[in-house]
Every structure is written in C-alpha cells, then in structure tokens.
C-alpha cells in the first residue's frame, strides 16, 4: 500500500484505466467473435464493425498495431471463407 500521496493517486488512476480497458477489450472480443461466427447474410457488416472496433482500440492505445493487423487479417480471412 502506497504512503505517498502521488502514489495513492496513481493507484486510483491505474484501477480506473484497467476497468475501462477491460470493458473495452470485452466488447472488442464479442464483436470479433460475432464477425467470425456470422453466416453469409450479415458478414459484411459484422466484419466492418469488427475492423472499426479494432482500429479504435489501436487509436486508444489498448491494442498494439501489429496485434490489430493480425486480428483484422484473421477476421477478413474467415469472412472470405479461406
């Protein structure tokens, strides 16, 4: 447990950011999973939504750009049926 005031504040800030990142990653996983499991009907829209969410995660600093590229490639590959 920190004793210094600034260290106590950092603990609070880190906990807040961790909670926000967990929620964002959870929704990201849900959207990517739905894009991977979609049938032929709504595949285009699900893939677009997944790619958009992945790009937003990179811009927010939640995902590394190479991780995002890998995830997007996987979603596109599965959507094309390869």
Tab-separated table of C-alpha atoms in Angstrom, residues 4 12 21 24 28 39 43-44 46 52 58-59 62 65 71-73 80:
chain	number	residue	atom	x	y	z
A	4	UNK	CA	2.960	8.931	-0.709
A	12	UNK	CA	-6.627	5.083	-8.279
A	21	UNK	CA	-9.639	-1.228	-20.764
A	24	UNK	CA	-13.372	-2.208	-23.986
A	28	UNK	CA	-13.953	-5.973	-28.748
A	39	UNK	CA	-23.270	-16.613	-41.593
A	43	UNK	CA	-20.941	-10.975	-42.825
A	44	UNK	CA	-20.001	-7.689	-44.476
A	46	UNK	CA	-20.116	-7.661	-38.930
A	52	UNK	CA	-13.696	-0.417	-36.952
A	58	UNK	CA	-5.324	0.944	-31.565
A	59	UNK	CA	-6.025	4.668	-31.526
A	62	UNK	CA	-5.486	-0.603	-25.952
A	65	UNK	CA	-0.822	-2.008	-34.123
A	71	UNK	CA	-6.803	-9.685	-35.778
A	72	UNK	CA	-8.104	-7.815	-38.824
A	73	UNK	CA	-6.400	-10.246	-41.193
A	80	UNK	CA	-13.860	-14.827	-47.191
